[in-house]
mmCIF file of C-alpha atoms in Angstrom:
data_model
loop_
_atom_site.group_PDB
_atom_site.id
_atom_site.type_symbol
_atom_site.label_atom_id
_atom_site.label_comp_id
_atom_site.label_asym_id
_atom_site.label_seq_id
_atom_site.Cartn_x
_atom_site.Cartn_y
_atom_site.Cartn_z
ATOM 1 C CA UNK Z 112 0.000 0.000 0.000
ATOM 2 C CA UNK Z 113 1.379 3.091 -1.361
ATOM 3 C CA UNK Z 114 -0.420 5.907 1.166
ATOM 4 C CA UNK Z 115 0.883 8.953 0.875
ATOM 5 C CA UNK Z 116 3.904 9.515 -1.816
ATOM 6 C CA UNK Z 117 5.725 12.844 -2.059
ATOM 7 C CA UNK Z 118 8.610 13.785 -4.687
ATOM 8 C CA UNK Z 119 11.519 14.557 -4.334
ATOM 9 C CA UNK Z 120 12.880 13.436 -0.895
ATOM 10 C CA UNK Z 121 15.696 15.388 -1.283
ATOM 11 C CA UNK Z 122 16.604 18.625 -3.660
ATOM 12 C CA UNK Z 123 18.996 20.849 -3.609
ATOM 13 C CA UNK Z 124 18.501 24.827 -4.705
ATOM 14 C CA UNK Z 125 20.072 27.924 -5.340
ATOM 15 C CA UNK Z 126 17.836 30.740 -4.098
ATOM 16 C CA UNK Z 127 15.713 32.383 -6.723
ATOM 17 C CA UNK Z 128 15.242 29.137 -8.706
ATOM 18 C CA UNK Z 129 11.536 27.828 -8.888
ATOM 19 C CA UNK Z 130 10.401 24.033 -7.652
ATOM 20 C CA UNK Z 131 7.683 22.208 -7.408
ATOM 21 C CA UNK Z 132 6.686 19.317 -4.698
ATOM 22 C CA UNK Z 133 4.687 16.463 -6.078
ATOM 23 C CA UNK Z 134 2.457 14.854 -3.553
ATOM 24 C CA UNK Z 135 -0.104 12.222 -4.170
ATOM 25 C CA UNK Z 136 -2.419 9.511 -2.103
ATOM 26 C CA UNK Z 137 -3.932 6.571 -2.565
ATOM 27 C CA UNK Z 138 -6.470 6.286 0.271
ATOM 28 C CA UNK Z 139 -9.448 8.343 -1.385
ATOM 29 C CA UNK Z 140 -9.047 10.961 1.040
ATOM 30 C CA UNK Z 141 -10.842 14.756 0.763
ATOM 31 C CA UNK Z 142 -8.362 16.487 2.076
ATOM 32 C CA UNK Z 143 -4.987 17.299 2.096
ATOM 33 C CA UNK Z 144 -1.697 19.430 3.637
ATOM 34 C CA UNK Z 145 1.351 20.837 3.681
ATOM 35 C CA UNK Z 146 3.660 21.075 6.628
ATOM 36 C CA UNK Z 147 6.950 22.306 7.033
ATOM 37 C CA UNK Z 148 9.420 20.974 10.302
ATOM 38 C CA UNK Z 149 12.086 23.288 11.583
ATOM 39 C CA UNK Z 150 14.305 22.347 13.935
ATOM 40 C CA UNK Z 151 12.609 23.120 17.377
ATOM 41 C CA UNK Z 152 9.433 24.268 15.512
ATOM 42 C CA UNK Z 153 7.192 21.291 15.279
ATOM 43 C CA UNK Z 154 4.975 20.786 12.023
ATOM 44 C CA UNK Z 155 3.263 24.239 10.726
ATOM 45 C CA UNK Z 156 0.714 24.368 8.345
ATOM 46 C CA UNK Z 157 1.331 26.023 5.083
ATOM 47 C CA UNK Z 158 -1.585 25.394 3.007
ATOM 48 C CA UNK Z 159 -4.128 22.497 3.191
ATOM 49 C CA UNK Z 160 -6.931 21.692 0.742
ATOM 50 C CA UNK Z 161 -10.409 20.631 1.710
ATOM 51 C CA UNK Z 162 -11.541 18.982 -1.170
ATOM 52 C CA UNK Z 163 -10.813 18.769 -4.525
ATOM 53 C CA UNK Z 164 -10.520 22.477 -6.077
ATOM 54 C CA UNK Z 165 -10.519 24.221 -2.857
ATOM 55 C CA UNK Z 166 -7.233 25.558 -1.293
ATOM 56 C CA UNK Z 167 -6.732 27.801 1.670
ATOM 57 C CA UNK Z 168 -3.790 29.607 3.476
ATOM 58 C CA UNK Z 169 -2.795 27.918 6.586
ATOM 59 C CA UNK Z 170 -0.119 28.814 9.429
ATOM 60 C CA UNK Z 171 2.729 29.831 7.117
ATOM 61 C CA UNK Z 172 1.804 30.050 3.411
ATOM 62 C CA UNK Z 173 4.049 33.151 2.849
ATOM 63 C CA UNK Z 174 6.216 32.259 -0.340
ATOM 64 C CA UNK Z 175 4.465 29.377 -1.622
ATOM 65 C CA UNK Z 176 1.647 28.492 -3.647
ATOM 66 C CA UNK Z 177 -0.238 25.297 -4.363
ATOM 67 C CA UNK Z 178 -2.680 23.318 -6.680
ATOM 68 C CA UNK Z 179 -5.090 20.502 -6.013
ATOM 69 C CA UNK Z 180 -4.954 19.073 -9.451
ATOM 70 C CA UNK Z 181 -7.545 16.151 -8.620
ATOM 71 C CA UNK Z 182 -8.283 14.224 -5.495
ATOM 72 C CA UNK Z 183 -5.494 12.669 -5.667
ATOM 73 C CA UNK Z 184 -2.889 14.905 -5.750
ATOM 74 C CA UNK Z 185 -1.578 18.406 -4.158
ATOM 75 C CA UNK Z 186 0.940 19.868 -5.267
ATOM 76 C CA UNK Z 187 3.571 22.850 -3.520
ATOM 77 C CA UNK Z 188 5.539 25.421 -5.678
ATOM 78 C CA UNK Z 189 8.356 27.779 -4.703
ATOM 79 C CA UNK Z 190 8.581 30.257 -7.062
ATOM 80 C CA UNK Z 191 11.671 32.068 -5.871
ATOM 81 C CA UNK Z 192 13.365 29.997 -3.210
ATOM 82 C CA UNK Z 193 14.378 31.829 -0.226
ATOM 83 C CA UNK Z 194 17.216 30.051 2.459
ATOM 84 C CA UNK Z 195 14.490 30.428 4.795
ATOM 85 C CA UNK Z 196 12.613 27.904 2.876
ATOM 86 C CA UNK Z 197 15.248 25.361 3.699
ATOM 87 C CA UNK Z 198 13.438 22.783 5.781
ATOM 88 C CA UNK Z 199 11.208 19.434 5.805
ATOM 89 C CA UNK Z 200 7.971 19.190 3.855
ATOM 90 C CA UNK Z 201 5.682 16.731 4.386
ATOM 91 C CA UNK Z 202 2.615 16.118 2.814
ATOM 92 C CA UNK Z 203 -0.312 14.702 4.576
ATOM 93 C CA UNK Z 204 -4.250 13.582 4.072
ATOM 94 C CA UNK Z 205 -6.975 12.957 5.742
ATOM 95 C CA UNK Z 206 -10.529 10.827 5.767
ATOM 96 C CA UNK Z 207 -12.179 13.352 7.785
ATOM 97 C CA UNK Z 208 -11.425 17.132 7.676
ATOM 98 C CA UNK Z 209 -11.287 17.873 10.931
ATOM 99 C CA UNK Z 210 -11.561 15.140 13.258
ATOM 100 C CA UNK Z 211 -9.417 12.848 11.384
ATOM 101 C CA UNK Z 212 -5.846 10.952 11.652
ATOM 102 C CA UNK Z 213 -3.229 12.595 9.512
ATOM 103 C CA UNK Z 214 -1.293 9.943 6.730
ATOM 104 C CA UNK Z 215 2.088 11.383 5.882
ATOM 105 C CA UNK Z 216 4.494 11.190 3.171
ATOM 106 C CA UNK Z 217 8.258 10.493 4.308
ATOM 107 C CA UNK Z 218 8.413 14.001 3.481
ATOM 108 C CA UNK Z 219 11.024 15.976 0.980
ATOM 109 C CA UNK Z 220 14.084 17.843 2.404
ATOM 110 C CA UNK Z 221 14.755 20.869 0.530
ATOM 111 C CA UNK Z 222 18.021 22.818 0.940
ATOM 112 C CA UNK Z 223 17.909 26.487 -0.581
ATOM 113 C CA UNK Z 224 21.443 27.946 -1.004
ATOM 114 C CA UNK J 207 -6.992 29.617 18.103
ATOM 115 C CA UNK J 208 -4.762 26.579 19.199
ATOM 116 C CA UNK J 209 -1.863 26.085 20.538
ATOM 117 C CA UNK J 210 -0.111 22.573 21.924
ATOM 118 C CA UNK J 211 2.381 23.090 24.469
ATOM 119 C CA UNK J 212 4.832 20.630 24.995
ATOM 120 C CA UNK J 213 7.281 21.819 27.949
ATOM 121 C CA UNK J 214 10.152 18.629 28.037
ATOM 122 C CA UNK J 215 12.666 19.556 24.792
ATOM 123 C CA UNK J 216 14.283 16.603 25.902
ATOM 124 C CA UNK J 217 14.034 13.601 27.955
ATOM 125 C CA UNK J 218 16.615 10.159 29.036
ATOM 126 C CA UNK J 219 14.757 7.725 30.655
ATOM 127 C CA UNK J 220 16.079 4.041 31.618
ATOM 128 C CA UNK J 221 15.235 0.824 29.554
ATOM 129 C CA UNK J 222 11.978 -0.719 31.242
ATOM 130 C CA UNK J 223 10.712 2.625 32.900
ATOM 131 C CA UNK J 224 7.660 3.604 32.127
ATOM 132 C CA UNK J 225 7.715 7.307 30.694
ATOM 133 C CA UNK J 226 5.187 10.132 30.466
ATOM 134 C CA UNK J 227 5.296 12.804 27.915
ATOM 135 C CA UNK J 228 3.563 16.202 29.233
ATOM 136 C CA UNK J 229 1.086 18.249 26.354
ATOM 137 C CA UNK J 230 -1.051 20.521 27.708
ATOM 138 C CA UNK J 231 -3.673 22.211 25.242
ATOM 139 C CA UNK J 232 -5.794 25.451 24.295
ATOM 140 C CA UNK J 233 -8.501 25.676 22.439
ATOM 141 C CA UNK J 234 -11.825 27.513 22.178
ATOM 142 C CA UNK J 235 -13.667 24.257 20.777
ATOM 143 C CA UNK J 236 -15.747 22.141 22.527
ATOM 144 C CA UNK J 237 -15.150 19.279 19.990
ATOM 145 C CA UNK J 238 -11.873 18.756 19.150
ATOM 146 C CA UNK J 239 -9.249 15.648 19.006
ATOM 147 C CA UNK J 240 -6.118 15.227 20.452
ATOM 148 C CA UNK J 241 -2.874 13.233 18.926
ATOM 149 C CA UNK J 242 0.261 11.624 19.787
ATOM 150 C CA UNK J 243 2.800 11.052 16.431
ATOM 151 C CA UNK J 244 5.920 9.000 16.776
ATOM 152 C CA UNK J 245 9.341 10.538 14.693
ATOM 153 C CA UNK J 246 11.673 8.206 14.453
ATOM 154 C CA UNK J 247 15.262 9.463 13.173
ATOM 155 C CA UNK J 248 14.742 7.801 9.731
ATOM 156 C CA UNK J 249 12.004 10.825 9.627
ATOM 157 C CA UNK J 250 8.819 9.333 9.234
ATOM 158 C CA UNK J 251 5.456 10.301 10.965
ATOM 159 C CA UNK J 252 3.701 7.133 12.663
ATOM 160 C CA UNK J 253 0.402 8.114 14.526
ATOM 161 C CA UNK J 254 0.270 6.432 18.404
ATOM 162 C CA UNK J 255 -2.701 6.864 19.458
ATOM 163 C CA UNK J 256 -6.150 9.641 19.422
ATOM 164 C CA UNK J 257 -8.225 10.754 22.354
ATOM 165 C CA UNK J 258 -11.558 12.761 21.346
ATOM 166 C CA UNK J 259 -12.588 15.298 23.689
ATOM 167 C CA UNK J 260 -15.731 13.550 24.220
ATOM 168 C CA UNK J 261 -14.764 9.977 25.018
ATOM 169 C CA UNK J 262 -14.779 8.988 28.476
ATOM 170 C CA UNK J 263 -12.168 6.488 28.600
ATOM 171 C CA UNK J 264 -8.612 6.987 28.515
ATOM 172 C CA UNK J 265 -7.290 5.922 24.904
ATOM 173 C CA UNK J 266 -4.867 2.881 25.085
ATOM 174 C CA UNK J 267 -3.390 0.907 22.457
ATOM 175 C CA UNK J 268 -0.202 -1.917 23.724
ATOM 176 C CA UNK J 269 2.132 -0.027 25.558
ATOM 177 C CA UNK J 270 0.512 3.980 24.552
ATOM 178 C CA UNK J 271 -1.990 5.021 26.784
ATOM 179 C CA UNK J 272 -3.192 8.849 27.031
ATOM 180 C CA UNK J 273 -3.710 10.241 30.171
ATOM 181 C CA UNK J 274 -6.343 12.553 29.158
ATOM 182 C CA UNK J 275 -7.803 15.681 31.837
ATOM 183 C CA UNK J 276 -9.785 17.616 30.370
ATOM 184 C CA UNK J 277 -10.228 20.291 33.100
ATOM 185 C CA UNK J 278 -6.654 20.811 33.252
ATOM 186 C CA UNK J 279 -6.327 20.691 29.109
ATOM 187 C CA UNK J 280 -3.794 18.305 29.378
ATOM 188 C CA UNK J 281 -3.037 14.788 27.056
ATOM 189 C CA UNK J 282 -0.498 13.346 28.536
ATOM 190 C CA UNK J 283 1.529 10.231 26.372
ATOM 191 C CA UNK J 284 2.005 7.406 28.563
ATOM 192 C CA UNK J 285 4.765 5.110 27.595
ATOM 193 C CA UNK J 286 5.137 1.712 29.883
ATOM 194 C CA UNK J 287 7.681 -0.454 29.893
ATOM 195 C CA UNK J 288 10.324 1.653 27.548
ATOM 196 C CA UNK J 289 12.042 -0.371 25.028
ATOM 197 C CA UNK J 290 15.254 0.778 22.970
ATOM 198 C CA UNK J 291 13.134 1.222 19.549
ATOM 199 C CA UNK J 292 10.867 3.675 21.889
ATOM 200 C CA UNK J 293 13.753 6.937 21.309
ATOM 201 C CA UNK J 294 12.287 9.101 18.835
ATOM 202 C CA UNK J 295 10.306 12.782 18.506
ATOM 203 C CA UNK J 296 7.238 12.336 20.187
ATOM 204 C CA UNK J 297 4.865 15.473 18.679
ATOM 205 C CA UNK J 298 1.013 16.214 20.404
ATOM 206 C CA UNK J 299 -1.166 17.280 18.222
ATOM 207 C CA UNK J 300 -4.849 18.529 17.917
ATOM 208 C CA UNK J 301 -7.840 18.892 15.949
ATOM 209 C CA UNK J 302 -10.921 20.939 15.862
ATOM 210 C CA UNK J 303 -12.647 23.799 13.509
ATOM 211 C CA UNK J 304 -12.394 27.259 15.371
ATOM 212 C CA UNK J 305 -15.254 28.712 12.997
ATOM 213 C CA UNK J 306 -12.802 29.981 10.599
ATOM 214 C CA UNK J 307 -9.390 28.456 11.495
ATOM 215 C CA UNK J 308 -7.173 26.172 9.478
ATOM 216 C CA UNK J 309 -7.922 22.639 8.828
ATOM 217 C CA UNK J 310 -5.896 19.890 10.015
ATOM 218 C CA UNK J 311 -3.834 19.329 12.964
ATOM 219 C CA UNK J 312 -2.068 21.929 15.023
ATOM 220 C CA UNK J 313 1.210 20.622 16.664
ATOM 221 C CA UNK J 314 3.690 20.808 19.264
ATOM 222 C CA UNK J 315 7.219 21.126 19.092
ATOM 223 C CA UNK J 316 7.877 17.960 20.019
ATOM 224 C CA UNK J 317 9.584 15.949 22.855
ATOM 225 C CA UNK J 318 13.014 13.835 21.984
ATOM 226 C CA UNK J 319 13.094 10.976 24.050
ATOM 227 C CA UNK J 320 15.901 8.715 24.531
ATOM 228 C CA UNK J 321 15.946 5.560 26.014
ATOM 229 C CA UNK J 322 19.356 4.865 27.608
ATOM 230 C CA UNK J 323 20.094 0.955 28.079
#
């Protein structure tokens, strides 16, 4: 069982160059997230999607942008990477919206120079 | 809004001990979910175990249990007899829809735990 799959696990940038996080599941699930972990900063929400066309801002969307192409899959862009942006992303869905158990990718470390 | 405190950065306990993880919460819901997630170094998110604000019982499953009081907005992660495997990130998290707040789970910053043989 597949669950949650994100691309790339790792990447390398320089900062001002563009990327985009792939991030699909398997488990028929409405919605879906984006975290970020920083050292000493626990998960924070940077955008999350609902349901399939909706999107909305979350913790710290600042810099980002994403699409939910279909239910399966969400999808996280850097336009113009910052060092700041250096950090782990993991995707994540959920049955319920709320109330539910997150799934998580093995999430994508990204390293802006 | 919400906000998980977790007040131990760090933690060494001694193979066998049983250990408890301190999380207190806020939150202006009256139906909302609370979460325990197990990080590993290899970096992986494994959920432990869920306690709805609702349920009487105390949520257990094998050696988790949740010491949940909700008067004192605290989940507490019970870990008995600690094995080896047990060091890891141990994040509290919650759930709930503030009428206009984000979806998902807000988190902690995590407890490291390190079980010393």
């Amino acid at each position: 069982n597949a669950g949650v799959t994100q691309t790339p696990k790792f990447q390398v940038l320089k900062t001002g160059q563009s990327m985009t996080l792939q991030c699909a599941q398997d488990m028929n699930h409405n919605s879906m997230y984006w975290y970020r972990q920083d050292p000493g900063m626990g998960l924070r929400l940077i955008y999350y999607s609902a349901s399939e066309g909706t999107t909305d801002k979350g913790e710290v969307p600042n810099g980002y942008n994403v699409s939910r192409l279909n239910k399966r899959e969400f999808s996280l862009r850097l336009e113009s990477a910052a060092p700041s942006q250096t950090s782990v992303y993991f995707c994540a869905s959920s049955a319920s919206r709320n109330t539910g158990e997150l799934f998580f990718g093995e999430g994508s470390r990204l390293t802006v120079l | 809004a919400q906000k998980i405190t977790q007040t131990q950065p760090g933690m060494f306990v001694q193979e066998k001990e049983a250990v408890t993880l301190d999380c207190t919460y806020d939150t202006s819901d009256q139906s909302y979910g609370l979460f325990w997630y197990k990080q590993p170094s290899s970096g992986e998110m494994i959920f432990l175990i869920y306690q709805g604000s609702y349920d009487e019982q105390n949520a257990t499953e094998g050696r988790y249990s949740l010491n949940f009081q909700k008067a004192r907005k605290s989940a507490n992660l019970v870990i008995s007899a600690s094995q080896l495997g047990d060091s890891a990130m141990y994040f509290c998290a919650m759930s709930g829809y503030s009428g206009g707040g984000a979806d998902g789970l807000t988190f902690g910053k995590g407890t490291h735990l390190i079980i010393q043989p």
